[in-house]
Amino acid sequence: MSVHILGIAGSPRPNGNTDRLLIHALETLQNEGYSTELIKIRELDYSPCLGCNACTKTGKCIQKDDIEYLQERLLAADRVIVAAPIFFMGINGQMKSVIDRMQPFWAWKYVLKKPLFPEGPKKSRNGIFLSAGGTNFPDLFDCAERSVKNLYHVLDIKFMGTCGYKKIDKAGEINEHPTAFTEVEEKVLALAKL
């Protein structure tokens, strides 16, 4: 199948709950014959955005680090799955710092007024968000979801929803959730077929 799915593991904790959800998602897709790729933010060597606005002149970041590779992979993907935990009612800091480094895409589109894909838009770029958080507040995923939606919007990726799981905090707790893995399977298979 020609659809390529990029999974981005945003958690600082190896084999944590969102890692487990994402790995299950990618294995489900691989078993159906889809091409997948996994990038773990915690393994990248990068610095946070400097807020220097150099990208508004060139569309490129002045920092040369692993974010360049991630940007290339984001542009190459047909589907994207961001998986990240909730820390203090928002997306975790490591993932947020990576999203902030996507500012050159925003500058490219909205300041320099250039298309992300000069040869024409890619067909059907879609993405979802997988998350888990330790509390049970009704708006637990709202702030994180806004960050992911904005990331996807800047990258011309249509946001297709969130699989978010409350009261999941300790590593491995997601394994005890009665529906999480089935829901993720259904969501990612629907995502791939769009």
C-alpha positions as semicolon CSV with decimal commas, in nm:
position;residue;x (nm);y (nm);z (nm)
1;M;0,000;0,000;0,000
2;S;0,131;0,342;-0,082
3;V;0,014;0,519;0,235
4;H;0,302;0,602;0,469
5;I;0,221;0,666;0,836
6;L;0,456;0,852;1,069
7;G;0,423;0,796;1,443
8;I;0,576;1,053;1,676
9;A;0,635;0,937;2,034
10;G;0,641;1,254;2,244
11;S;0,680;1,105;2,590
12;P;1,008;1,137;2,782
13;R;0,932;0,799;2,945
14;P;1,039;0,493;2,743
15;N;0,763;0,234;2,715
16;G;0,515;0,459;2,890
17;N;0,144;0,460;2,828
18;T;0,141;0,675;2,514
19;D;0,439;0,481;2,374
20;R;0,241;0,162;2,420
21;L;-0,061;0,308;2,243
22;L;0,152;0,431;1,953
23;I;0,348;0,108;1,914
24;H;0,021;-0,086;1,913
25;A;-0,116;0,153;1,650
26;L;0,188;0,113;1,425
27;E;0,195;-0,267;1,465
28;T;-0,175;-0,278;1,373
29;L;-0,102;-0,081;1,056
30;Q;0,204;-0,292;0,969
31;N;-0,005;-0,607;1,001
32;E;-0,243;-0,459;0,743
33;G;0,044;-0,391;0,502
34;Y;0,092;-0,019;0,561
35;S;0,433;0,147;0,564
36;T;0,509;0,295;0,908
37;E;0,784;0,490;1,073
38;L;0,846;0,576;1,440
39;I;1,034;0,880;1,568
40;K;1,092;0,911;1,943
41;I;1,131;1,273;2,050
42;R;1,337;1,170;2,354
43;E;1,606;1,032;2,120
44;L;1,643;1,352;1,915
45;D;1,919;1,603;1,978
46;Y;1,759;1,947;1,952
47;S;1,716;2,280;2,126
48;P;1,394;2,474;2,184
49;C;1,281;2,757;1,959
50;L;1,486;3,073;2,011
51;G;1,200;3,305;1,916
52;C;1,442;3,493;1,690
53;N;1,201;3,509;1,393
54;A;1,480;3,435;1,144
55;C;1,243;3,182;0,987
56;T;1,007;3,464;0,886
57;K;1,272;3,581;0,640
58;T;1,380;3,247;0,493
59;G;1,125;2,986;0,598
60;K;1,410;2,794;0,761
61;C;1,530;2,765;1,118
62;I;1,880;2,890;1,194
63;Q;1,934;2,599;1,433
64;K;2,085;2,292;1,271
65;D;1,985;1,983;1,466
66;D;1,761;1,674;1,453
67;I;1,447;1,884;1,404
68;E;1,546;1,916;1,037
69;Y;1,510;1,539;1,000
70;L;1,173;1,541;1,177
71;Q;1,052;1,821;0,951
72;E;1,152;1,620;0,642
73;R;0,969;1,314;0,770
74;L;0,657;1,518;0,854
75;L;0,645;1,650;0,497
76;A;0,695;1,301;0,353
77;A;0,418;1,137;0,559
78;D;0,067;1,073;0,429
79;R;-0,069;1,022;0,781
80;V;0,067;1,134;1,118
81;I;0,001;1,002;1,467
82;V;0,123;1,217;1,755
83;A;0,128;1,033;2,088
84;A;0,206;1,235;2,400
85;P;0,105;1,241;2,766
86;I;-0,065;1,518;2,957
87;F;0,151;1,703;3,209
88;F;-0,021;1,972;3,417
89;M;-0,325;1,985;3,186
90;G;-0,125;2,034;2,867
91;I;0,090;1,844;2,623
92;N;0,421;1,744;2,782
93;G;0,710;1,989;2,751
94;Q;0,927;1,781;2,518
95;M;0,647;1,749;2,263
96;K;0,552;2,116;2,298
97;S;0,910;2,224;2,237
98;V;0,910;2,020;1,915
99;I;0,580;2,174;1,804
100;D;0,728;2,518;1,871
101;R;1,016;2,431;1,639
102;M;0,767;2,391;1,353
103;Q;0,744;2,771;1,337
104;P;0,931;2,774;1,001
105;F;0,633;2,595;0,841
106;W;0,404;2,867;0,975
107;A;0,639;3,137;0,845
108;W;0,662;2,965;0,507
109;K;0,284;2,957;0,469
110;Y;0,163;3,272;0,639
111;V;0,449;3,523;0,622
112;L;0,627;3,423;0,302
113;K;0,297;3,307;0,144
114;K;0,450;2,996;-0,013
115;P;0,290;2,651;-0,039
116;L;0,438;2,366;0,162
117;F;0,424;2,153;-0,151
118;P;0,522;2,362;-0,458
119;E;0,425;2,075;-0,690
120;G;0,070;2,090;-0,552
121;P;-0,093;1,975;-0,229
122;K;-0,056;1,612;-0,129
123;K;-0,382;1,425;-0,133
124;S;-0,550;1,330;0,189
125;R;-0,299;1,412;0,462
126;N;-0,465;1,322;0,791
127;G;-0,362;1,284;1,153
128;I;-0,477;1,182;1,498
129;F;-0,365;1,234;1,856
130;L;-0,315;0,961;2,117
131;S;-0,286;1,065;2,480
132;A;-0,319;0,965;2,843
133;G;-0,335;1,168;3,162
134;G;-0,356;1,100;3,532
135;T;-0,662;1,304;3,623
136;N;-1,030;1,280;3,538
137;F;-1,108;1,644;3,451
138;P;-1,359;1,680;3,167
139;D;-1,125;1,912;2,973
140;L;-0,809;1,706;3,034
141;F;-0,709;1,682;2,666
142;D;-0,834;2,021;2,543
143;C;-0,510;2,221;2,564
144;A;-0,293;1,943;2,423
145;E;-0,540;1,881;2,145
146;R;-0,527;2,251;2,048
147;S;-0,148;2,230;2,009
148;V;-0,171;1,917;1,793
149;K;-0,454;2,063;1,583
150;N;-0,248;2,375;1,519
151;L;0,056;2,167;1,424
152;Y;-0,154;1,969;1,179
153;H;-0,318;2,280;1,036
154;V;0,020;2,438;0,961
155;L;0,131;2,113;0,793
156;D;-0,186;2,079;0,581
157;I;-0,290;1,772;0,778
158;K;-0,658;1,727;0,857
159;F;-0,714;1,651;1,226
160;M;-0,922;1,334;1,259
161;G;-0,963;1,314;1,635
162;T;-0,815;1,205;1,965
163;C;-0,801;0,880;2,155
164;G;-0,747;1,013;2,507
165;Y;-0,747;0,808;2,826
166;K;-0,806;0,957;3,171
167;K;-0,683;0,832;3,508
168;I;-0,383;0,666;3,343
169;D;-0,063;0,772;3,515
170;K;0,177;0,494;3,616
171;A;0,377;0,325;3,341
172;G;0,179;0,031;3,207
173;E;-0,158;0,135;3,347
174;I;-0,293;0,166;2,993
175;N;-0,265;-0,213;2,963
176;E;-0,550;-0,244;3,213
177;H;-0,785;-0,013;3,020
178;P;-1,074;-0,223;2,888
179;T;-1,115;-0,052;2,548
180;A;-0,805;0,157;2,472
181;F;-0,622;-0,078;2,238
182;T;-0,935;-0,174;2,044
183;E;-1,031;0,193;2,006
184;V;-0,682;0,281;1,884
185;E;-0,690;-0,007;1,631
186;E;-1,022;0,115;1,492
187;K;-0,905;0,477;1,479
188;V;-0,576;0,408;1,300
189;L;-0,727;0,169;1,047
190;A;-0,991;0,430;0,962
191;L;-0,714;0,692;0,941
192;A;-0,509;0,481;0,699
193;K;-0,805;0,418;0,469
194;L;-0,905;0,785;0,431
